[in-house]
Amino acid sequence: MRIYIQTFSIIGLFLLASCKSDTEKNMEKTNEVQQQKVHTGDTVMTAVGELILAAPYATESVAKQNTLVDWPENTLPTAPEGFTVTKYADGFDNPRWSYFGPNGDLFVSEASTGKSSGKISVLRDKNNDGKFEVRETFLDDLNQPFGMLIIDNFFYVANTDGLYKYPYKTNQTSLKDVKGEKIVSLPAGGYNNHWTRNIITNAAQDKIYISVGSASNVSEHGMEEEIRRANILVVNLDGSDEKIYASGLRNPVGMDWNPVNGELWSAINERDELGDELVPDYATSVKEGGFYGWPYAYFGQIEDPRLEGKAPEMVAKSIIPDVPLGPHTASLGFTFYDAKAFPEKYRNGAFVGQHGSWNRSILSGYKVVFIPFENGAPKQPEDFLTGFIADKNGTDVYGRPVAVTVTPQGDLLVNDDSGNALWKVSYKRK
């Protein structure tokens, strides 16, 4: 039974009010002005066990941005015993996402929230030794490119404003002189880093699934601004017959297919400004036609107090996600591991790249976690690649993991967009 009380939460004033960001000002409105309803918390049963959730506003909403610092000499990210970590490539400009083509070429999209290069680089390992010998600019002058696909003789890239299709031939290292066609217009930009548009195809390669994040934290600009957002869309290869595959997903980014049962899975960024411990980001199977709560509810039928009573019919049908991944972790990357180079426990499990928090008094995320799966069902997640936080109680970090991608050799490639590097995690068999 929930016990509701009335409370005010007051954030202390900053000395230089004129230097406050829009995010900080919005948080002050939440904490200083609005009278909020706070309950004693909730317990929900997820696919990996019981989850005890904190009450909204149990702590103040804090903006704590990270500070990037250099790795100390002879220091690398830390992986479990038996694994080695090496820097695969560097010198990028925000390498946000990676994709391996059918011929083994590695495509890296370089983009960021602000002004960025807006390009895709291609790296080629000609002799299949796990090291690249060719590195070229594949496409440039793009509008915040992110997800990439090769299907038949076409290269697809999802810019923030649309899905583009280019004629492509195997082993091409540049499409800079090739004209692309915009086959789907998408709502551009979004709240914080919700400009990313990821894409994957199905086993039959006759559909493309497009992730589109919300334009706001919790629809503060009105739901008319959220049309075709906070969804996973699905279209034909020519962009026709668009449908909403699933909705109520605040910011879906990484997507992959469960290799055991064929379910679509995604990593989701949940909402901000409810305190340090709310709301956990998550990975979940995505049901066709499913509604996952945003903006009205989270983790099933738990109403967001900022939207209480606004849409009870939507709250009632909100699906509980499968695997909570911690609050404010910015869980972005997601891939199943179906290779054989890692020990058996990793087979058919999933890796998640956590970009790291900004809305928490103690940093969270900034690592790669692994979700074991058994017979297609998830278990409790565990840390896999750590060491990116330099000062847990401060703001210093060495990097921010994003994409996680399995290489043709069965290694795990991790994009660090802040550190402008790609890390490779390999297993040393005895």
Short mmCIF file of C-alpha atoms in Angstrom, two decimals:
data_model
loop_
_atom_site.label_atom_id
_atom_site.label_comp_id
_atom_site.label_asym_id
_atom_site.label_seq_id
_atom_site.Cartn_x
_atom_site.Cartn_y
_atom_site.Cartn_z
CA MET A 1 0.00 0.00 0.00
CA ARG A 2 1.39 3.39 -0.93
CA ILE A 3 1.43 6.19 1.61
CA TYR A 4 1.39 9.62 -0.02
CA ILE A 5 2.80 12.67 1.69
CA GLN A 6 3.29 16.23 0.57
CA THR A 7 6.84 17.49 0.39
CA PHE A 8 8.94 20.27 -1.02
CA SER A 9 12.46 19.63 -2.22
CA ILE A 10 14.75 22.64 -2.32
CA ILE A 11 18.03 22.70 -4.23
CA GLY A 12 20.62 25.15 -2.91
CA LEU A 13 21.32 28.19 -5.01
CA PHE A 14 24.41 28.25 -7.20
CA LEU A 15 26.64 31.25 -6.71
CA LEU A 16 26.63 32.17 -10.39
CA ALA A 17 23.03 31.80 -11.47
CA SER A 18 23.78 33.23 -14.88
CA CYS A 19 26.02 30.24 -15.66
CA LYS A 20 23.33 27.64 -15.09
CA SER A 21 22.47 25.34 -17.95
CA ASP A 22 18.91 24.89 -19.16
CA THR A 23 18.97 21.42 -17.61
CA GLU A 24 19.94 22.81 -14.22
CA LYS A 25 17.27 25.50 -14.42
CA ASN A 26 14.63 22.91 -15.27
CA MET A 27 15.75 20.80 -12.33
CA GLU A 28 15.44 23.78 -10.00
CA LYS A 29 11.87 24.27 -11.17
CA THR A 30 11.23 20.64 -10.32
CA ASN A 31 12.89 20.79 -6.92
CA GLU A 32 12.07 24.31 -5.75
CA VAL A 33 8.71 25.23 -7.21
CA GLN A 34 6.61 22.17 -7.81
CA GLN A 35 4.81 20.54 -4.92
CA GLN A 36 5.35 16.84 -5.47
CA LYS A 37 3.64 13.69 -4.29
CA VAL A 38 6.13 11.22 -2.87
CA HIS A 39 5.28 7.66 -1.94
CA THR A 40 7.19 5.01 -0.03
CA GLY A 41 8.47 3.14 -3.05
CA ASP A 42 7.43 0.08 -4.98
CA THR A 43 8.43 -3.52 -5.52
CA VAL A 44 8.02 -5.17 -8.91
CA MET A 45 8.86 -8.62 -10.19
CA THR A 46 11.05 -8.54 -13.29
CA ALA A 47 12.32 -11.38 -15.45
CA VAL A 48 15.49 -11.50 -13.32
CA GLY A 49 13.87 -11.24 -9.90
CA GLU A 50 12.39 -8.78 -7.45
CA LEU A 51 13.23 -5.10 -7.93
CA ILE A 52 12.79 -2.71 -5.01
CA LEU A 53 12.39 0.82 -6.30
CA ALA A 54 13.04 3.97 -4.31
CA ALA A 55 10.31 6.55 -3.84
CA PRO A 56 10.26 9.49 -6.26
CA TYR A 57 12.11 12.50 -4.86
CA ALA A 58 13.61 10.40 -2.05
CA THR A 59 16.74 12.40 -2.88
CA GLU A 60 17.15 15.69 -4.68
CA SER A 61 17.70 15.67 -8.41
CA VAL A 62 21.33 16.59 -8.95
CA ALA A 63 23.21 17.57 -12.10
CA LYS A 64 26.73 16.13 -11.97
CA GLN A 65 28.51 16.23 -15.30
CA ASN A 66 31.63 14.15 -15.84
CA THR A 67 35.11 15.51 -16.51
CA LEU A 68 37.21 13.60 -19.04
CA VAL A 69 40.82 12.99 -17.99
CA ASP A 70 43.65 11.04 -19.62
CA TRP A 71 44.27 7.41 -18.78
CA PRO A 72 47.29 7.05 -16.48
CA GLU A 73 50.31 5.42 -18.08
CA ASN A 74 50.03 1.62 -18.34
CA THR A 75 46.37 1.71 -17.28
CA LEU A 76 43.57 0.08 -19.27
CA PRO A 77 39.92 -0.83 -18.72
CA THR A 78 39.53 -3.90 -16.52
CA ALA A 79 37.97 -7.14 -17.78
CA PRO A 80 37.41 -10.48 -15.97
CA GLU A 81 40.30 -12.88 -15.44
CA GLY A 82 41.45 -14.52 -18.66
CA PHE A 83 40.49 -11.58 -20.86
CA THR A 84 42.86 -9.03 -22.37
CA VAL A 85 42.03 -5.44 -23.32
CA THR A 86 43.80 -3.58 -26.13
CA LYS A 87 43.19 -0.30 -27.90
CA TYR A 88 42.00 -1.31 -31.36
CA ALA A 89 41.89 2.18 -32.91
CA ASP A 90 41.86 5.83 -31.90
CA GLY A 91 41.91 9.30 -33.45
CA PHE A 92 38.16 9.42 -34.09
CA ASP A 93 35.76 12.32 -33.59
CA ASN A 94 33.12 10.88 -31.23
CA PRO A 95 32.96 7.27 -32.48
CA ARG A 96 29.40 6.67 -31.33
CA TRP A 97 28.47 3.41 -33.08
CA SER A 98 30.03 0.46 -34.92
CA TYR A 99 28.77 -2.03 -37.48
CA PHE A 100 30.50 -4.96 -39.19
CA GLY A 101 29.53 -5.49 -42.81
CA PRO A 102 29.09 -8.96 -44.33
CA ASN A 103 32.67 -8.85 -45.70
CA GLY A 104 34.13 -8.02 -42.28
CA ASP A 105 34.64 -4.29 -42.87
CA LEU A 106 34.11 -2.20 -39.74
CA PHE A 107 32.03 0.96 -40.15
CA VAL A 108 32.22 3.58 -37.40
CA SER A 109 29.76 6.49 -37.25
CA GLU A 110 31.24 9.64 -35.74
CA ALA A 111 28.77 12.14 -34.33
CA SER A 112 27.83 13.93 -31.12
CA THR A 113 25.12 16.06 -29.57
CA GLY A 114 26.70 19.31 -30.66
CA LYS A 115 28.67 20.15 -33.76
CA SER A 116 30.59 17.10 -34.97
CA SER A 117 32.28 15.64 -38.01
CA GLY A 118 29.14 13.81 -39.11
CA LYS A 119 31.01 11.09 -40.94
CA ILE A 120 31.44 7.34 -41.20
CA SER A 121 34.89 5.73 -41.26
CA VAL A 122 35.62 2.26 -42.62
CA LEU A 123 38.38 0.02 -41.25
CA ARG A 124 39.44 -3.15 -43.06
CA ASP A 125 41.26 -6.18 -41.71
CA LYS A 126 42.57 -7.65 -44.97
CA ASN A 127 44.17 -10.81 -43.58
CA ASN A 128 41.68 -11.59 -40.79
CA ASP A 129 44.28 -11.25 -38.03
CA GLY A 130 42.16 -8.94 -35.88
CA LYS A 131 44.09 -5.81 -36.88
CA PHE A 132 43.06 -3.27 -39.52
CA GLU A 133 45.32 -2.28 -42.40
CA VAL A 134 42.95 0.09 -44.24
CA ARG A 135 41.22 3.14 -42.79
CA GLU A 136 39.21 5.55 -44.97
CA THR A 137 36.43 8.10 -44.74
CA PHE A 138 33.43 6.22 -46.12
CA LEU A 139 30.81 9.01 -45.96
CA ASP A 140 30.89 12.59 -44.71
CA ASP A 141 28.70 15.70 -44.45
CA LEU A 142 26.05 13.65 -42.66
CA ASN A 143 23.56 14.97 -40.11
CA GLN A 144 24.47 13.13 -36.89
CA PRO A 145 24.78 9.61 -38.35
CA PHE A 146 24.30 6.63 -36.07
CA GLY A 147 22.94 3.21 -37.09
CA MET A 148 24.23 1.47 -40.24
CA LEU A 149 23.21 -1.55 -42.32
CA ILE A 150 24.20 -3.32 -45.53
CA ILE A 151 21.41 -5.22 -47.25
CA ASP A 152 21.98 -6.61 -50.74
CA ASN A 153 23.62 -3.84 -52.78
CA PHE A 154 22.65 -0.94 -50.53
CA PHE A 155 24.21 0.82 -47.56
CA TYR A 156 21.71 2.32 -45.11
CA VAL A 157 22.53 4.99 -42.55
CA ALA A 158 20.18 6.52 -40.00
CA ASN A 159 20.85 10.22 -39.57
CA THR A 160 18.97 12.07 -36.86
CA ASP A 161 16.54 13.44 -39.45
CA GLY A 162 16.00 10.39 -41.61
CA LEU A 163 16.95 7.00 -43.02
CA TYR A 164 19.17 7.20 -46.11
CA LYS A 165 19.94 4.56 -48.72
CA TYR A 166 23.07 4.46 -50.91
CA PRO A 167 24.05 2.14 -53.77
CA TYR A 168 26.93 -0.01 -52.49
CA LYS A 169 29.27 -2.67 -53.81
CA THR A 170 31.17 -5.08 -51.59
CA ASN A 171 34.64 -3.82 -50.62
CA GLN A 172 33.94 -0.17 -51.48
CA THR A 173 35.87 2.11 -49.12
CA SER A 174 34.14 5.36 -50.07
CA LEU A 175 30.66 6.53 -51.00
CA LYS A 176 31.56 10.22 -50.86
CA ASP A 177 30.75 10.69 -54.55
CA VAL A 178 27.58 8.58 -54.42
CA LYS A 179 24.20 10.25 -54.03
CA GLY A 180 22.01 8.84 -51.29
CA GLU A 181 18.22 8.77 -51.16
CA LYS A 182 16.24 9.78 -48.09
CA ILE A 183 13.65 7.02 -47.80
CA VAL A 184 12.20 7.87 -44.35
CA SER A 185 11.94 11.31 -42.77
CA LEU A 186 12.39 11.20 -39.01
CA PRO A 187 11.82 13.78 -36.27
CA ALA A 188 15.29 15.22 -35.69
CA GLY A 189 17.12 15.90 -32.45
CA GLY A 190 15.62 15.24 -29.05
CA TYR A 191 16.06 15.64 -25.32
CA ASN A 192 19.72 15.51 -24.23
CA ASN A 193 21.28 12.78 -26.40
CA HIS A 194 18.07 11.47 -27.93
CA TRP A 195 19.21 12.41 -31.43
CA THR A 196 20.47 8.89 -32.12
CA ARG A 197 18.61 6.71 -34.64
CA ASN A 198 19.65 3.08 -34.64
CA ILE A 199 18.66 0.51 -37.27
CA ILE A 200 18.67 -3.27 -37.61
CA THR A 201 17.09 -5.71 -40.03
CA ASN A 202 15.30 -9.01 -39.45
CA ALA A 203 16.42 -12.51 -40.43
CA ALA A 204 14.60 -12.30 -43.76
CA GLN A 205 16.21 -8.91 -44.42
CA ASP A 206 12.95 -7.48 -45.71
CA LYS A 207 12.31 -4.99 -42.88
CA ILE A 208 14.27 -2.24 -41.13
CA TYR A 209 13.63 -1.40 -37.47
CA ILE A 210 14.37 2.20 -36.43
CA SER A 211 14.77 3.40 -32.84
CA VAL A 212 13.63 6.99 -32.17
CA GLY A 213 14.05 8.59 -28.73
CA SER A 214 11.74 11.10 -27.09
CA ALA A 215 11.85 14.88 -27.59
CA SER A 216 11.64 15.48 -23.84
CA ASN A 217 12.25 14.03 -20.42
CA VAL A 218 8.58 13.34 -19.56
CA SER A 219 6.55 15.06 -22.29
CA GLU A 220 6.99 18.50 -20.75
CA HIS A 221 6.55 20.06 -24.20
CA GLY A 222 3.28 18.22 -24.82
CA MET A 223 2.56 14.90 -26.48
CA GLU A 224 2.06 16.64 -29.81
CA GLU A 225 5.87 16.98 -29.84
CA GLU A 226 6.25 13.22 -29.38
CA ILE A 227 4.60 11.98 -32.57
CA ARG A 228 6.61 9.01 -33.93
CA ARG A 229 8.98 9.33 -30.96
CA ALA A 230 9.79 7.10 -27.99
CA ASN A 231 9.10 4.24 -30.39
CA ILE A 232 10.67 1.53 -32.44
CA LEU A 233 9.39 1.93 -35.99
CA VAL A 234 9.47 -0.69 -38.74
CA VAL A 235 9.50 -0.06 -42.50
CA ASN A 236 10.07 -1.91 -45.75
CA LEU A 237 13.49 -1.66 -47.40
CA ASP A 238 12.26 1.21 -49.57
CA GLY A 239 10.92 3.10 -46.53
CA SER A 240 7.27 2.30 -47.21
CA ASP A 241 4.56 0.86 -44.97
CA GLU A 242 5.82 2.45 -41.74
CA LYS A 243 4.36 1.03 -38.54
CA ILE A 244 5.00 1.52 -34.84
CA TYR A 245 6.46 -1.79 -33.67
CA ALA A 246 6.51 -0.83 -29.97
CA SER A 247 5.95 2.37 -27.98
CA GLY A 248 6.46 3.94 -24.57
CA LEU A 249 10.23 3.41 -24.89
CA ARG A 250 11.76 6.69 -23.76
CA ASN A 251 15.07 6.31 -25.59
CA PRO A 252 15.68 2.93 -27.22
CA VAL A 253 19.17 2.67 -28.71
CA GLY A 254 20.95 -0.69 -28.97
CA MET A 255 18.87 -3.44 -30.58
CA ASP A 256 19.52 -7.10 -31.36
CA TRP A 257 17.73 -10.40 -31.83
CA ASN A 258 17.81 -13.09 -29.16
CA PRO A 259 19.68 -15.94 -30.91
CA VAL A 260 17.72 -18.61 -29.04
CA ASN A 261 14.09 -17.54 -29.45
CA GLY A 262 14.25 -14.74 -32.03
CA GLU A 263 12.86 -12.00 -29.77
CA LEU A 264 13.79 -8.39 -30.44
CA TRP A 265 15.69 -6.85 -27.51
CA SER A 266 16.71 -3.26 -26.83
CA ALA A 267 18.55 -1.15 -24.26
CA ILE A 268 16.44 1.76 -22.99
CA ASN A 269 17.32 5.05 -21.28
CA GLU A 270 14.74 5.87 -18.64
CA ARG A 271 13.65 9.27 -17.27
CA ASP A 272 15.47 11.87 -15.19
CA GLU A 273 14.82 14.25 -12.28
CA LEU A 274 13.12 11.86 -9.84
CA GLY A 275 16.19 11.50 -7.61
CA ASP A 276 19.38 9.45 -7.50
CA GLU A 277 17.74 6.03 -7.59
CA LEU A 278 14.99 6.52 -10.18
CA VAL A 279 14.34 5.35 -12.76
CA PRO A 280 16.54 2.35 -13.60
CA ASP A 281 17.51 2.03 -17.24
CA TYR A 282 16.80 -1.40 -18.62
CA ALA A 283 17.22 -4.01 -21.32
CA THR A 284 14.11 -5.82 -22.41
CA SER A 285 12.50 -8.03 -24.96
CA VAL A 286 10.30 -5.82 -27.11
CA LYS A 287 6.86 -7.19 -27.88
CA GLU A 288 5.22 -6.17 -31.14
CA GLY A 289 2.46 -3.72 -30.24
CA GLY A 290 3.76 -3.45 -26.68
CA PHE A 291 3.62 -0.26 -24.59
CA TYR A 292 6.40 0.20 -22.02
CA GLY A 293 5.11 3.11 -19.97
CA TRP A 294 6.75 6.34 -21.07
CA PRO A 295 5.87 9.02 -20.16
CA TYR A 296 3.01 8.06 -17.86
CA ALA A 297 4.47 5.14 -15.94
CA TYR A 298 7.61 3.12 -15.33
CA PHE A 299 8.33 -0.54 -14.56
CA GLY A 300 4.75 -1.52 -15.15
CA GLN A 301 1.92 0.42 -13.57
CA ILE A 302 3.98 2.79 -11.40
CA GLU A 303 2.72 6.26 -12.27
CA ASP A 304 5.17 9.07 -12.76
CA PRO A 305 4.03 11.62 -10.12
CA ARG A 306 4.47 14.43 -12.63
CA LEU A 307 1.75 12.89 -14.81
CA GLU A 308 -0.49 11.34 -12.20
CA GLY A 309 -4.00 10.72 -13.46
CA LYS A 310 -3.25 11.93 -16.99
CA ALA A 311 -3.68 8.63 -18.83
CA PRO A 312 -4.84 5.75 -16.60
CA GLU A 313 -5.67 3.61 -19.63
CA MET A 314 -2.02 3.80 -20.75
CA VAL A 315 -0.70 3.08 -17.26
CA ALA A 316 -2.90 0.00 -17.07
CA LYS A 317 -1.30 -1.60 -20.13
CA SER A 318 2.32 -0.69 -19.38
CA ILE A 319 4.66 -3.69 -19.62
CA ILE A 320 7.27 -4.42 -16.95
CA PRO A 321 10.70 -4.52 -18.65
CA ASP A 322 12.89 -7.57 -18.20
CA VAL A 323 16.30 -6.52 -16.86
CA PRO A 324 16.89 -3.38 -14.73
CA LEU A 325 20.37 -1.94 -15.29
CA GLY A 326 20.65 0.75 -12.62
CA PRO A 327 19.44 4.37 -12.46
CA HIS A 328 20.91 7.00 -14.78
CA THR A 329 23.48 4.58 -16.25
CA ALA A 330 22.69 5.67 -19.82
CA SER A 331 22.58 2.09 -21.08
CA LEU A 332 23.01 2.53 -24.84
CA GLY A 333 24.90 -0.32 -26.49
CA PHE A 334 23.34 -3.78 -26.72
CA THR A 335 24.43 -6.94 -28.50
CA PHE A 336 23.99 -10.65 -28.04
CA TYR A 337 27.14 -12.76 -28.03
CA ASP A 338 26.68 -15.73 -30.36
CA ALA A 339 30.36 -16.33 -31.18
CA LYS A 340 32.59 -19.03 -29.67
CA ALA A 341 35.80 -17.23 -28.70
CA PHE A 342 34.63 -16.45 -25.14
CA PRO A 343 33.96 -19.08 -22.45
CA GLU A 344 30.68 -20.98 -22.59
CA LYS A 345 28.97 -18.81 -19.95
CA TYR A 346 28.93 -15.91 -22.41
CA ARG A 347 27.29 -17.87 -25.23
CA ASN A 348 23.94 -16.30 -26.18
CA GLY A 349 24.23 -13.73 -23.40
CA ALA A 350 24.12 -9.98 -23.96
CA PHE A 351 26.55 -7.11 -23.46
CA VAL A 352 25.39 -3.58 -22.62
CA GLY A 353 27.44 -0.41 -23.01
CA GLN A 354 26.67 2.10 -20.24
CA HIS A 355 27.56 5.66 -21.24
CA GLY A 356 27.28 6.95 -17.67
CA SER A 357 25.23 9.30 -15.53
CA TRP A 358 24.77 13.07 -15.36
CA ASN A 359 21.71 13.15 -13.06
CA ARG A 360 23.09 11.40 -9.97
CA SER A 361 25.13 12.57 -6.98
CA ILE A 362 27.47 9.57 -7.33
CA LEU A 363 28.46 8.52 -10.84
CA SER A 364 26.82 5.38 -12.19
CA GLY A 365 27.36 3.45 -15.39
CA TYR A 366 30.60 4.17 -17.29
CA LYS A 367 31.14 0.45 -17.90
CA VAL A 368 30.07 -2.58 -19.91
CA VAL A 369 27.83 -5.11 -18.20
CA PHE A 370 27.01 -8.67 -19.20
CA ILE A 371 23.57 -10.27 -18.93
CA PRO A 372 23.81 -14.09 -18.79
CA PHE A 373 21.02 -15.92 -20.61
CA GLU A 374 19.88 -19.50 -20.10
CA ASN A 375 17.64 -21.09 -22.73
CA GLY A 376 16.82 -17.63 -24.04
CA ALA A 377 15.89 -16.18 -20.63
CA PRO A 378 17.94 -13.46 -18.87
CA LYS A 379 19.67 -13.66 -15.50
CA GLN A 380 20.99 -10.92 -13.22
CA PRO A 381 23.52 -8.64 -14.96
CA GLU A 382 27.16 -8.49 -13.88
CA ASP A 383 30.06 -6.14 -14.52
CA PHE A 384 32.28 -7.02 -17.48
CA LEU A 385 34.46 -4.05 -18.49
CA THR A 386 35.12 -1.45 -15.79
CA GLY A 387 37.73 1.08 -14.74
CA PHE A 388 36.40 4.07 -16.70
CA ILE A 389 35.63 6.06 -13.53
CA ALA A 390 38.74 7.77 -12.19
CA ASP A 391 37.14 9.21 -9.05
CA LYS A 392 33.91 7.59 -7.91
CA ASN A 393 33.06 10.40 -5.52
CA GLY A 394 34.11 13.12 -7.93
CA THR A 395 33.54 13.74 -11.63
CA ASP A 396 36.72 12.48 -13.35
CA VAL A 397 36.31 9.69 -15.90
CA TYR A 398 38.68 8.17 -18.47
CA GLY A 399 36.02 7.45 -21.05
CA ARG A 400 32.41 6.57 -21.78
CA PRO A 401 31.47 3.19 -23.33
CA VAL A 402 28.72 3.26 -25.94
CA ALA A 403 28.46 0.64 -28.69
CA VAL A 404 29.30 -3.01 -28.05
CA THR A 405 29.92 -5.07 -31.18
CA VAL A 406 31.10 -8.65 -31.72
CA THR A 407 33.99 -8.90 -34.20
CA PRO A 408 34.28 -11.59 -36.89
CA GLN A 409 36.94 -13.23 -34.68
CA GLY A 410 34.57 -13.33 -31.70
CA ASP A 411 36.16 -10.51 -29.71
CA LEU A 412 34.11 -7.67 -28.21
CA LEU A 413 34.64 -4.18 -29.58
CA VAL A 414 33.66 -1.27 -27.31
CA ASN A 415 33.26 2.28 -28.61
CA ASP A 416 34.45 5.00 -26.24
CA ASP A 417 33.07 8.13 -27.87
CA SER A 418 34.44 10.57 -25.29
CA GLY A 419 37.90 9.01 -25.44
CA ASN A 420 37.69 8.80 -29.27
CA ALA A 421 38.84 5.19 -29.17
CA LEU A 422 37.73 1.62 -29.78
CA TRP A 423 38.68 -0.99 -27.19
CA LYS A 424 38.95 -4.69 -28.03
CA VAL A 425 38.33 -7.36 -25.41
CA SER A 426 39.73 -10.81 -26.23
CA TYR A 427 39.90 -14.09 -24.36
CA LYS A 428 43.15 -15.96 -23.89
CA ARG A 429 42.51 -19.67 -24.00
CA LYS A 430 44.84 -21.77 -21.89
#
